[in-house]
Coordinates of C-alpha atoms in Angstrom, one line a residue:
Chain A
M1025 CA 13.7 30.0 -18.8
S1026 CA 17.1 31.0 -17.4
K1027 CA 19.6 33.0 -19.5
S1028 CA 22.5 30.7 -18.7
S1029 CA 20.9 27.8 -20.4
I1030 CA 20.3 29.8 -23.6
C1031 CA 23.9 30.8 -23.5
S1032 CA 25.1 27.3 -23.0
N1033 CA 23.0 26.1 -25.9
Q1034 CA 24.6 28.7 -28.1
L1035 CA 28.0 27.8 -26.9
A1036 CA 27.3 24.2 -27.7
L1037 CA 26.5 25.3 -31.3
Y1038 CA 29.5 27.5 -31.7
T1039 CA 32.1 25.1 -30.3
K1040 CA 34.0 23.3 -33.0
P1041 CA 33.2 19.6 -32.9
K1042 CA 36.4 17.8 -31.9
S1043 CA 36.9 14.1 -31.7
N1044 CA 37.5 14.7 -28.0
A1045 CA 35.6 12.3 -25.8
L1046 CA 35.3 14.7 -22.9
Q1047 CA 34.2 17.5 -25.1
S1048 CA 31.5 15.4 -26.8
A1049 CA 30.3 14.3 -23.3
V1050 CA 30.0 17.9 -22.2
Q1051 CA 28.2 18.7 -25.4
Y1052 CA 25.8 15.8 -24.8
I1053 CA 25.0 17.0 -21.3
K1054 CA 24.5 20.5 -22.5
K1055 CA 22.0 19.2 -25.1
N1056 CA 20.1 17.3 -22.4
F1057 CA 20.7 19.9 -19.7
W1058 CA 17.1 20.1 -18.5
L1059 CA 16.6 16.3 -18.4
Y1060 CA 19.6 15.9 -16.2
L1061 CA 18.6 18.8 -14.0
L1062 CA 15.2 17.4 -13.5
L1063 CA 16.7 14.1 -12.3
I1064 CA 18.8 15.7 -9.5
P1065 CA 16.1 16.1 -6.8
G1066 CA 14.9 12.5 -7.2
V1067 CA 18.3 11.0 -7.1
A1068 CA 19.3 13.1 -4.1
Y1069 CA 16.1 11.9 -2.4
F1070 CA 16.9 8.3 -2.9
L1071 CA 20.5 8.8 -1.8
I1072 CA 19.5 10.4 1.4
F1073 CA 16.4 8.3 2.4
H1074 CA 17.3 4.9 0.9
Y1075 CA 21.0 4.7 0.5
A1076 CA 22.1 6.5 3.6
P1077 CA 20.3 4.0 5.8
M1078 CA 22.2 1.3 4.1
Y1079 CA 25.3 2.7 5.6
G1080 CA 23.5 2.4 9.0
I1081 CA 23.6 -1.4 8.5
L1082 CA 27.0 -1.2 10.2
I1083 CA 25.1 -0.7 13.4
A1084 CA 24.4 -4.4 13.5
F1085 CA 28.1 -5.2 13.6
K1086 CA 28.9 -2.7 16.4
D1087 CA 28.1 -2.1 20.0
F1088 CA 26.2 1.0 18.9
D1089 CA 26.4 4.0 21.1
V1090 CA 24.2 6.9 20.1
V1091 CA 26.6 9.5 21.5
K1092 CA 29.6 8.1 19.6
G1093 CA 27.7 7.6 16.3
V1094 CA 27.9 4.8 13.8
W1095 CA 31.5 5.1 12.8
N1096 CA 33.0 5.5 16.3
S1097 CA 31.1 2.8 18.1
S1098 CA 33.3 -0.3 18.7
W1099 CA 33.1 -3.4 16.5
I1100 CA 31.6 -6.6 17.9
G1101 CA 31.6 -8.6 14.7
L1102 CA 28.8 -11.1 14.4
D1103 CA 27.8 -11.3 18.0
N1104 CA 24.3 -10.0 17.3
F1105 CA 23.7 -12.6 14.7
T1106 CA 24.9 -15.5 16.8
Y1107 CA 22.7 -14.2 19.6
L1108 CA 19.8 -14.0 17.1
F1109 CA 20.2 -17.5 15.8
K1110 CA 20.5 -19.0 19.3
S1111 CA 17.5 -17.2 20.8
K1112 CA 14.3 -19.1 20.8
D1113 CA 12.5 -16.0 19.6
F1114 CA 14.2 -16.5 16.2
F1115 CA 12.6 -19.8 15.5
N1116 CA 9.2 -18.5 16.6
I1117 CA 9.3 -15.4 14.3
L1118 CA 10.8 -17.3 11.4
S1119 CA 8.1 -20.0 11.5
N1120 CA 5.3 -17.4 12.1
S1121 CA 6.5 -15.3 9.2
I1122 CA 6.6 -18.3 6.8
I1123 CA 3.3 -19.9 8.0
I1124 CA 1.3 -16.6 7.8
S1125 CA 2.8 -15.9 4.4
F1126 CA 2.1 -19.3 3.2
Y1127 CA -1.6 -19.2 4.3
R1128 CA -1.8 -15.8 2.5
L1129 CA -0.3 -17.3 -0.6
F1130 CA -2.5 -20.4 -0.6
F1131 CA -5.8 -18.7 0.2
G1132 CA -5.2 -15.1 -0.9
F1133 CA -3.4 -15.5 -4.1
P1134 CA -6.1 -17.4 -6.1
A1135 CA -8.9 -15.1 -4.8
P1136 CA -8.4 -12.1 -7.2
I1137 CA -7.8 -14.4 -10.2
I1138 CA -11.2 -16.1 -9.6
L1139 CA -12.9 -12.9 -8.9
A1140 CA -11.4 -11.3 -12.1
I1141 CA -12.6 -14.2 -14.2
L1142 CA -16.1 -13.9 -12.7
L1143 CA -16.2 -10.2 -13.3
N1144 CA -15.2 -10.8 -16.9
E1145 CA -18.2 -13.0 -17.3
V1146 CA -20.7 -10.4 -16.1
R1147 CA -22.7 -9.3 -19.0
S1148 CA -24.0 -5.8 -18.0
N1149 CA -21.3 -3.2 -18.1
T1150 CA -23.0 -0.8 -15.8
Y1151 CA -23.5 -3.6 -13.2
K1152 CA -19.9 -4.6 -13.6
R1153 CA -18.6 -1.1 -13.1
T1154 CA -20.7 -0.5 -10.0
I1155 CA -19.4 -3.8 -8.5
Q1156 CA -15.8 -2.8 -9.3
T1157 CA -16.2 0.5 -7.6
I1158 CA -17.2 -1.2 -4.4
L1159 CA -14.6 -3.9 -4.7
Y1160 CA -11.7 -1.4 -4.9
L1161 CA -12.8 0.6 -1.9
P1162 CA -11.3 -1.5 1.0
H1163 CA -7.8 -1.0 -0.5
F1164 CA -8.0 2.7 0.2
I1165 CA -9.0 2.3 3.9
S1166 CA -6.2 2.2 6.4
W1167 CA -5.4 -0.8 8.5
V1168 CA -6.1 1.3 11.6
V1169 CA -9.7 1.7 10.5
I1170 CA -10.1 -1.9 9.4
T1171 CA -8.6 -3.3 12.5
G1172 CA -10.8 -0.8 14.4
I1173 CA -13.8 -2.3 12.7
I1174 CA -12.6 -5.8 13.5
Y1175 CA -12.2 -4.8 17.2
V1176 CA -15.7 -3.4 17.5
F1177 CA -17.2 -6.3 15.6
L1178 CA -15.4 -8.9 17.6
S1179 CA -15.6 -7.2 21.0
P1180 CA -16.7 -9.9 23.6
S1181 CA -19.2 -7.6 25.3
T1182 CA -20.6 -5.3 22.7
G1183 CA -19.5 -6.7 19.3
V1184 CA -22.0 -7.7 16.6
V1185 CA -20.5 -11.2 16.3
N1186 CA -20.7 -12.0 19.9
L1187 CA -24.2 -10.4 20.2
M1188 CA -25.3 -12.9 17.5
I1189 CA -23.6 -15.8 19.3
N1190 CA -25.3 -14.8 22.5
E1191 CA -28.6 -14.6 20.6
F1192 CA -28.3 -18.3 19.6
G1193 CA -27.4 -19.2 23.2
G1194 CA -23.7 -19.4 22.8
K1195 CA -21.0 -17.9 25.1
S1196 CA -19.0 -14.8 24.0
I1197 CA -15.6 -15.6 22.6
A1198 CA -12.6 -13.2 22.9
F1199 CA -11.5 -14.0 19.3
L1200 CA -8.4 -11.7 19.3
Q1201 CA -7.1 -13.3 22.5
E1202 CA -7.3 -16.8 21.2
P1203 CA -4.2 -18.2 19.5
K1204 CA -6.3 -20.6 17.4
Y1205 CA -8.3 -17.9 15.7
F1206 CA -5.6 -15.3 15.3
R1207 CA -4.0 -16.3 12.0
S1208 CA -7.4 -16.9 10.4
I1209 CA -8.4 -13.4 11.3
I1210 CA -5.2 -12.0 9.8
V1211 CA -5.5 -14.0 6.6
L1212 CA -9.3 -13.4 6.1
S1213 CA -9.1 -9.6 6.8
G1214 CA -6.1 -9.4 4.4
I1215 CA -8.2 -11.2 1.7
W1216 CA -11.2 -9.0 2.4
K1217 CA -9.1 -5.8 2.0
E1218 CA -6.9 -6.6 -1.0
T1219 CA -8.8 -9.1 -3.3
G1220 CA -10.8 -6.5 -5.1
W1221 CA -7.8 -4.3 -5.8
G1222 CA -5.9 -7.4 -6.9
T1223 CA -8.3 -8.0 -9.7
I1224 CA -7.2 -4.8 -11.6
V1225 CA -4.1 -6.3 -13.0
Y1226 CA -5.8 -9.5 -14.1
L1227 CA -8.7 -7.6 -15.6
S1228 CA -6.3 -5.5 -17.7
A1229 CA -4.6 -8.7 -18.9
I1230 CA -8.0 -10.1 -19.8
T1231 CA -9.0 -7.0 -21.8
S1232 CA -6.0 -7.5 -24.1
I1233 CA -7.3 -10.9 -25.2
D1234 CA -8.5 -10.9 -28.8
V1235 CA -12.4 -11.1 -28.9
E1236 CA -12.2 -13.2 -32.0
Q1237 CA -10.9 -16.1 -30.0
Y1238 CA -14.1 -16.1 -28.0
E1239 CA -16.2 -15.8 -31.1
A1240 CA -14.4 -18.7 -32.8
A1241 CA -14.8 -20.8 -29.6
F1242 CA -18.5 -20.0 -29.6
I1243 CA -18.9 -21.1 -33.2
D1244 CA -17.1 -24.3 -32.3
G1245 CA -19.7 -24.9 -29.6
A1246 CA -17.6 -24.3 -26.6
N1247 CA -19.5 -23.6 -23.3
R1248 CA -18.7 -21.0 -20.7
L1249 CA -16.4 -23.2 -18.6
Q1250 CA -14.5 -24.3 -21.6
T1251 CA -13.8 -20.7 -22.8
I1252 CA -12.6 -19.8 -19.3
L1253 CA -10.3 -22.9 -19.1
Y1254 CA -8.9 -22.8 -22.6
I1255 CA -8.9 -19.1 -23.5
T1256 CA -9.1 -16.8 -20.5
L1257 CA -6.9 -18.7 -18.1
P1258 CA -4.0 -19.5 -20.6
S1259 CA -4.0 -15.8 -21.7
I1260 CA -3.4 -14.5 -18.3
M1261 CA -1.0 -17.2 -17.2
S1262 CA 2.1 -15.1 -17.7
T1263 CA 0.6 -12.4 -15.5
I1264 CA -0.2 -15.0 -12.9
V1265 CA 3.3 -16.4 -12.9
V1266 CA 5.0 -13.0 -12.6
L1267 CA 2.8 -12.1 -9.6
L1268 CA 3.3 -15.5 -8.0
I1269 CA 7.1 -15.0 -8.3
L1270 CA 6.8 -11.6 -6.6
R1271 CA 4.8 -13.2 -3.8
M1272 CA 7.4 -16.0 -3.4
G1273 CA 10.1 -13.3 -3.2
N1274 CA 8.2 -11.6 -0.4
I1275 CA 7.7 -14.8 1.7
L1276 CA 9.4 -13.4 4.8
R1277 CA 7.6 -10.1 4.6
N1278 CA 4.2 -9.8 6.2
G1279 CA 4.0 -6.0 6.7
F1280 CA 4.0 -4.3 10.0
E1281 CA 0.6 -2.5 10.4
Q1282 CA -2.0 -5.3 10.2
I1283 CA -0.3 -7.7 12.6
F1284 CA 0.9 -4.9 15.0
L1285 CA -2.6 -3.5 15.2
L1286 CA -4.3 -6.8 15.9
Y1287 CA -1.8 -8.7 18.1
N1288 CA -1.4 -8.7 21.9
P1289 CA 0.9 -10.6 24.2
M1290 CA -1.5 -13.5 24.5
V1291 CA -1.0 -14.4 20.9
Y1292 CA 2.7 -13.5 20.4
N1293 CA 3.6 -17.1 19.9
V1294 CA 1.4 -17.4 16.8
A1295 CA 1.5 -13.8 15.6
D1296 CA 5.0 -12.3 16.1
V1297 CA 6.8 -11.7 12.8
F1298 CA 10.1 -10.0 11.7
E1299 CA 8.5 -6.6 11.4
T1300 CA 6.8 -6.5 14.7
Y1301 CA 9.7 -8.2 16.5
S1302 CA 12.3 -5.7 15.2
Y1303 CA 10.1 -2.8 16.2
R1304 CA 9.6 -4.1 19.7
V1305 CA 13.3 -4.9 20.4
G1306 CA 14.6 -1.8 18.5
I1307 CA 12.2 1.1 19.2
L1308 CA 10.5 0.0 22.4
E1309 CA 13.5 -1.8 24.1
G1310 CA 16.2 0.4 22.5
R1311 CA 18.4 -2.6 21.5
F1312 CA 19.4 -0.8 18.3
S1313 CA 22.2 -3.2 17.2
Y1314 CA 20.3 -6.3 17.7
S1315 CA 17.2 -5.0 16.0
T1316 CA 19.3 -3.9 13.0
A1317 CA 20.7 -7.5 12.8
V1318 CA 17.1 -8.8 12.7
G1319 CA 16.3 -6.4 9.9
I1320 CA 19.4 -7.4 7.9
F1321 CA 18.6 -11.1 8.2
Q1322 CA 15.1 -10.4 6.8
S1323 CA 16.4 -8.1 4.0
V1324 CA 19.2 -10.4 2.9
V1325 CA 17.1 -13.6 2.9
G1326 CA 14.3 -11.6 1.1
L1327 CA 16.8 -10.5 -1.5
I1328 CA 18.0 -14.0 -2.1
F1329 CA 14.4 -15.2 -2.4
I1330 CA 13.5 -12.6 -5.0
M1331 CA 16.7 -13.0 -7.0
S1332 CA 16.2 -16.8 -7.2
S1333 CA 12.5 -16.6 -8.0
N1334 CA 13.2 -14.1 -10.8
Y1335 CA 15.9 -16.4 -12.1
L1336 CA 13.4 -19.3 -12.1
S1337 CA 10.8 -17.2 -13.9
R1338 CA 13.3 -16.2 -16.6
K1339 CA 14.1 -19.9 -17.1
V1340 CA 10.5 -21.2 -17.0
N1341 CA 8.4 -18.4 -18.3
D1342 CA 10.9 -16.0 -20.0
A1343 CA 9.1 -13.2 -18.2
G1344 CA 11.1 -12.0 -15.2
L1345 CA 10.8 -8.7 -13.4
W1346 CA 14.0 -7.5 -14.8
Chain B
M1015 CA -21.1 -9.7 -33.0
K1016 CA -24.2 -10.7 -31.1
L1017 CA -24.1 -14.2 -29.8
R1018 CA -27.3 -16.2 -29.6
R1019 CA -28.1 -17.0 -26.0
T1020 CA -29.7 -20.2 -24.6
N1021 CA -31.7 -20.5 -21.4
V1022 CA -28.7 -22.1 -19.8
D1023 CA -26.7 -19.0 -20.5
F1024 CA -29.3 -16.8 -18.8
I1025 CA -29.2 -19.0 -15.7
V1026 CA -25.4 -18.9 -15.6
D1027 CA -25.4 -15.2 -16.1
A1028 CA -27.8 -14.8 -13.3
I1029 CA -25.8 -17.0 -10.9
I1030 CA -22.6 -15.1 -11.8
A1031 CA -24.3 -11.7 -11.2
V1032 CA -25.6 -12.9 -7.8
V1033 CA -22.2 -14.3 -6.7
V1034 CA -20.3 -11.2 -7.7
G1035 CA -23.0 -9.0 -6.1
L1036 CA -22.7 -11.0 -2.8
I1037 CA -18.9 -10.6 -2.8
A1038 CA -19.4 -6.8 -3.3
W1039 CA -21.9 -6.8 -0.5
I1040 CA -19.4 -8.4 1.9
M1041 CA -16.9 -5.7 1.0
L1042 CA -19.5 -2.9 1.6
Y1043 CA -21.4 -4.2 4.6
P1044 CA -19.0 -3.3 7.4
F1045 CA -18.9 0.3 6.2
L1046 CA -22.7 0.6 6.0
N1047 CA -23.0 -1.0 9.4
V1048 CA -20.4 1.4 11.0
V1049 CA -22.1 4.4 9.5
A1050 CA -25.6 3.3 10.6
V1051 CA -24.4 2.6 14.2
A1052 CA -22.5 5.8 14.4
F1053 CA -25.6 7.9 13.6
S1054 CA -28.0 5.9 15.7
D1055 CA -29.0 5.8 19.3
Y1056 CA -27.1 3.1 21.1
S1057 CA -30.2 1.3 22.2
E1058 CA -31.1 0.7 18.6
Y1059 CA -27.7 -1.0 18.1
L1060 CA -28.4 -3.4 20.9
K1061 CA -31.8 -4.2 19.3
R1062 CA -30.5 -4.6 15.8
P1063 CA -26.7 -5.0 15.8
L1064 CA -26.7 -5.8 12.1
M1065 CA -28.5 -2.7 10.9
I1066 CA -27.4 -0.8 7.8
W1067 CA -29.8 2.1 8.0
P1068 CA -29.5 4.6 10.9
R1069 CA -32.5 4.6 13.2
N1070 CA -33.5 7.0 15.9
I1071 CA -30.8 9.4 14.6
N1072 CA -28.4 10.7 17.2
F1073 CA -25.5 13.1 16.7
E1074 CA -24.2 13.1 20.3
A1075 CA -21.1 11.0 19.5
F1076 CA -20.2 13.4 16.7
E1077 CA -20.8 16.5 18.8
Y1078 CA -18.4 15.0 21.3
V1079 CA -15.8 14.1 18.6
F1080 CA -15.9 17.6 17.1
S1081 CA -15.7 19.4 20.4
N1082 CA -12.7 17.4 21.6
P1083 CA -9.6 19.7 21.1
L1084 CA -7.2 16.7 20.8
I1085 CA -9.2 15.2 17.9
L1086 CA -9.4 18.6 16.1
N1087 CA -5.6 19.0 16.5
C1088 CA -5.0 15.5 15.1
Y1089 CA -7.3 16.4 12.2
K1090 CA -5.2 19.5 11.5
N1091 CA -1.9 17.6 11.6
T1092 CA -3.2 15.0 9.2
V1093 CA -4.5 17.6 6.8
I1094 CA -1.1 19.3 6.9
I1095 CA 0.9 16.2 6.2
T1096 CA -1.4 15.0 3.5
A1097 CA -1.5 18.4 1.7
L1098 CA 2.3 19.0 1.8
G1099 CA 3.2 15.4 1.2
T1100 CA 0.9 15.2 -1.9
I1101 CA 2.1 18.4 -3.5
G1102 CA 5.7 17.6 -2.9
G1103 CA 5.4 13.9 -3.8
L1104 CA 3.5 14.7 -7.0
F1105 CA 6.1 17.3 -8.1
L1106 CA 9.1 14.9 -7.3
T1107 CA 7.4 12.0 -9.1
V1108 CA 6.8 14.0 -12.3
V1109 CA 10.2 15.6 -12.5
T1110 CA 12.0 12.2 -11.8
A1111 CA 9.8 10.1 -14.1
Y1112 CA 10.1 12.4 -17.1
P1113 CA 13.8 12.1 -17.8
L1114 CA 13.6 8.4 -17.0
S1115 CA 11.0 8.0 -19.8
K1116 CA 13.7 8.9 -22.3
R1117 CA 15.3 5.6 -22.9
H1118 CA 17.9 7.1 -25.2
L1119 CA 19.2 9.3 -22.4
K1120 CA 22.7 8.3 -21.3
G1121 CA 22.6 7.1 -17.7
Q1122 CA 18.8 6.4 -17.8
K1123 CA 19.4 2.7 -17.3
F1124 CA 21.7 3.2 -14.4
V1125 CA 19.4 5.6 -12.6
M1126 CA 16.5 3.2 -13.1
M1127 CA 18.5 0.4 -11.5
F1128 CA 19.5 2.8 -8.7
I1129 CA 15.8 3.4 -7.9
V1130 CA 14.5 -0.2 -8.4
F1131 CA 17.2 -1.6 -6.2
T1132 CA 15.6 0.1 -3.2
M1133 CA 12.5 -2.0 -3.7
L1134 CA 14.6 -5.1 -3.2
F1135 CA 16.8 -4.2 -0.4
N1136 CA 16.6 -1.6 2.4
G1137 CA 18.6 -0.7 5.5
G1138 CA 15.7 -1.6 7.8
L1139 CA 14.0 0.1 10.6
I1140 CA 16.8 1.2 13.0
P1141 CA 19.1 2.8 10.4
K1142 CA 16.2 4.7 9.1
F1143 CA 15.2 5.8 12.5
Y1144 CA 18.8 6.9 13.2
L1145 CA 18.8 8.9 9.9
I1146 CA 15.6 10.7 10.9
K1147 CA 17.1 11.4 14.3
S1148 CA 20.3 12.7 12.8
L1149 CA 18.4 15.0 10.5
G1150 CA 16.6 16.4 13.6
M1151 CA 13.2 15.4 12.3
L1152 CA 12.3 13.1 15.2
D1153 CA 9.0 14.1 16.8
T1154 CA 8.2 16.7 14.2
L1155 CA 5.6 16.6 11.4
W1156 CA 8.5 16.6 8.9
A1157 CA 9.3 13.0 9.8
L1158 CA 5.8 12.1 8.6
I1159 CA 6.0 14.3 5.4
I1160 CA 9.4 13.8 3.9
P1161 CA 10.1 10.1 4.1
G1162 CA 7.6 8.4 1.7
M1163 CA 7.2 11.4 -0.6
L1164 CA 8.8 9.6 -3.6
T1165 CA 8.3 5.9 -4.1
S1166 CA 9.9 3.7 -6.8
F1167 CA 6.4 2.3 -7.6
N1168 CA 4.9 5.7 -8.4
I1169 CA 7.9 6.6 -10.5
I1170 CA 7.7 3.4 -12.6
L1171 CA 3.9 3.9 -13.0
M1172 CA 4.3 7.5 -14.3
K1173 CA 7.4 6.7 -16.4
N1174 CA 5.5 3.9 -18.2
F1175 CA 2.6 6.3 -18.9
F1176 CA 4.9 8.9 -20.3
E1177 CA 6.5 6.3 -22.6
G1178 CA 3.1 5.3 -23.9
L1179 CA 2.3 8.9 -25.0
P1180 CA 2.3 9.7 -28.7
K1181 CA 5.7 11.1 -29.7
G1182 CA 4.6 13.4 -32.6
L1183 CA 3.9 16.6 -30.7
E1184 CA 7.0 16.3 -28.6
E1185 CA 9.2 15.9 -31.7
A1186 CA 7.6 18.8 -33.5
A1187 CA 8.2 21.0 -30.4
K1188 CA 11.8 19.7 -30.3
I1189 CA 12.4 20.7 -33.9
D1190 CA 11.0 24.2 -33.2
G1191 CA 13.8 24.4 -30.6
A1192 CA 11.7 24.0 -27.4
K1193 CA 13.5 23.0 -24.2
D1194 CA 12.7 19.8 -22.4
I1195 CA 11.3 21.6 -19.4
Y1196 CA 8.9 23.5 -21.7
I1197 CA 7.8 20.3 -23.4
L1198 CA 7.2 18.7 -20.0
Y1199 CA 5.1 21.6 -18.8
K1200 CA 3.2 22.5 -21.9
I1201 CA 2.8 19.1 -23.7
I1202 CA 3.4 16.2 -21.4
I1203 CA 1.6 17.2 -18.2
P1204 CA -1.7 18.3 -19.9
L1205 CA -1.7 14.9 -21.7
S1206 CA -1.0 13.0 -18.5
M1207 CA -4.0 14.0 -16.4
P1208 CA -5.3 10.4 -15.8
I1209 CA -2.0 9.2 -14.3
I1210 CA -1.4 12.5 -12.4
A1211 CA -4.9 12.1 -10.8
T1212 CA -4.2 8.5 -10.1
I1213 CA -0.8 9.1 -8.4
A1214 CA -2.1 12.1 -6.5
L1215 CA -4.8 9.8 -5.1
F1216 CA -2.3 7.1 -4.2
I1217 CA 0.0 9.6 -2.5
A1218 CA -2.8 11.4 -0.7
V1219 CA -4.3 8.1 0.6
S1220 CA -1.0 6.8 1.7
Y1221 CA -0.4 10.0 3.8
W1222 CA -3.9 10.1 5.2
N1223 CA -3.6 6.4 6.2
S1224 CA 0.0 6.4 7.3
F1225 CA 0.4 4.9 10.7
F1226 CA 3.8 3.2 10.9
N1227 CA 5.9 6.4 10.6
A1228 CA 3.8 8.1 13.2
V1229 CA 4.2 5.1 15.6
V1230 CA 8.0 5.2 15.2
Y1231 CA 8.8 8.9 14.9
I1232 CA 6.2 10.7 17.0
R1233 CA 6.2 11.0 20.7
S1234 CA 4.2 14.1 21.8
T1235 CA 0.4 14.1 21.7
S1236 CA 0.4 17.6 20.0
K1237 CA 1.9 15.9 16.8
W1238 CA -0.4 12.9 16.7
T1239 CA -2.2 12.1 13.5
L1240 CA -5.8 10.8 13.2
Q1241 CA -4.7 7.2 12.7
L1242 CA -2.7 7.3 15.9
L1243 CA -5.6 8.8 17.8
L1244 CA -8.1 6.3 16.4
R1245 CA -5.9 3.5 17.4
E1246 CA -5.7 5.0 20.9
I1247 CA -9.4 5.4 21.2
I1248 CA -10.1 1.9 20.1
M1249 CA -7.4 0.3 22.2
T1250 CA -7.7 2.1 25.5
S1251 CA -11.4 1.6 26.0
N1252 CA -11.0 -1.9 24.6
A1253 CA -8.4 -2.7 27.2
A1254 CA -10.6 -1.4 29.9
L1255 CA -13.5 -3.5 28.6
L1256 CA -11.4 -6.6 28.5
Q1257 CA -10.3 -6.2 32.1
G1258 CA -14.0 -6.6 32.9
T1259 CA -14.1 -3.4 34.9
N1260 CA -17.1 -1.9 36.4
F1261 CA -17.7 0.7 33.7
A1262 CA -21.1 2.3 34.3
E1263 CA -23.5 1.2 31.6
E1264 CA -23.8 4.8 30.3
K1265 CA -20.1 5.3 30.0
L1266 CA -19.7 2.0 28.2
I1267 CA -22.3 3.2 25.7
Q1268 CA -20.5 6.4 25.2
T1269 CA -17.1 4.9 24.4
Q1270 CA -18.7 2.5 21.9
S1271 CA -20.5 5.3 20.1
V1272 CA -17.4 7.5 20.2
K1273 CA -15.4 4.7 18.6
Y1274 CA -17.8 4.4 15.8
A1275 CA -18.0 8.2 15.3
T1276 CA -14.2 8.5 15.2
L1277 CA -14.0 5.7 12.6
I1278 CA -16.4 7.7 10.4
V1279 CA -14.5 10.9 10.9
V1280 CA -11.3 9.2 9.7
I1281 CA -12.7 7.5 6.6
L1282 CA -15.2 10.2 5.5
P1283 CA -12.7 12.3 3.4
I1284 CA -11.6 9.2 1.5
L1285 CA -15.2 8.1 1.0
C1286 CA -16.1 11.5 -0.4
L1287 CA -13.1 11.8 -2.7
Y1288 CA -13.0 8.2 -3.9
P1289 CA -16.0 8.2 -6.3
F1290 CA -14.6 11.2 -8.2
L1291 CA -11.1 9.8 -8.6
Q1292 CA -11.8 6.1 -9.2
K1293 CA -12.7 6.6 -12.9
Y1294 CA -9.2 7.8 -13.4
F1295 CA -7.2 5.3 -11.5
V1296 CA -8.4 2.2 -13.4
K1297 CA -7.3 3.8 -16.6
G1298 CA -4.1 5.1 -15.1
V1299 CA -3.0 1.9 -13.5
T1300 CA -3.9 -0.2 -16.5
L1301 CA -1.9 2.0 -18.9
G1302 CA 1.0 2.5 -16.5
A1303 CA 1.3 -1.2 -15.7
V1304 CA 1.4 -2.5 -19.2
K1305 CA 5.1 -2.6 -19.4
G1306 CA 5.7 -2.7 -15.7

């Protein structure tokens, strides 16, 4: 430990306590010197990598010139936003983002709840633990690998699925080129990857239920379904509501990787979402200002969504996120 | 208390066990199939595409993968970013979470809000890209290492774990005049191994799997990561196949096997590490999330 800190501690001891606010503040900081020192790298990190880009939001309101930099580029006001709202891409990406999100919510949200309740009903602990180990695995595998598996499985010429279709006399289908199959593939592969992992939080909520409740129900002659409906489900309701609210707040967010890795120009009209669109126009086409405007729209609307759903949750459930 | 069980209970138990087992099978099957195909002769695949056990074992695809200098270089890059990112990320997460676990500390609330706010709102893709460019990190491995080292989620998880630790030892040390840094190093860290293992796993997996940053920040092939390469291998030959070109039968076979072998090479480290760490993370996540 450094000498200076020892000195400063001694100093703190020997200085006469005055009713001076500044002095007591200095003393407080000296007393907690290490705690504040430890905070510095983390705070600096967030300032540089999260708050500095917020300054870059100005790019959306400027005719951004890389040579001139953010500050010196000329202002163009809301031109990028009016362009965005008028373009027909906008309606397409907005509706795709909402539709895909909604499918995910409708089919994907209940899945881990059901699975967690089923797991809780498994009697043998060894069996349960083995199953859990397998269920958590897909969460740790990258989208690149999983979409890679999807590609090789669905390949029209050599994929397992089409080999089976051919076996039964059917014709090969290029699943990933067909707009009608695309969203189902996105939603199903998402459920496949994250359902197992999603059970963790519900299972931990279930373990905090008092066992006596189940015993009392058994003595009263309740059957399995009744204990699930009247004990398990109500006990995890607050967890369900909090997670549902989080999901509602993220309704415009679909993530970049999964969709980017699976889509192709033939399915853009059903697959393109905010993340993929702002990447294409920004990084590939170099329209920095326009792409920033797209990002701001998504961020601001997302913020409004999450604030209002948190407010609702506080009202209804008294269990908000903050 | 042992509950008396009826025949109906046994049937219901059996049905639940089967259903849960089937779901687990669906999660596991694609991996088993990919492993089996990767190690088998291609003709076996055409005979039994659904196989889960390698037949007529053939390492040709792997020999090709491990002799390809591009693949080896991507492996090296991925190992570098994962190692540096995990060490740096773990260090930053511990030192940031510890002061934040002291609720009495003045300014703690403000710093928490400062960190949580970034989960709700961010500058977006282009401002971040411009930042990386201004820092001179574009097209370097640093662009893949430094952003993403410290996440709000990991800080909250670790902070909640620290808050749940028994206070006795810490207070005793404090009375003896120990400094906070000493308490963190000698008392808190040894008690926090489950959460440290969990977060180390989370960070390492996120670096190993990271793809988006590489797509956005990396241009030159010499700095590619495994995920970028895998994507390229799967897509390029796929595009060629889709165009219905006149690939010779043999060449087609080779690309298919190479795809499978590359898939294996990319997931193997995770598959090897996962069983050892998974016993920690359930505990770590559960304890950390209680107050989340």
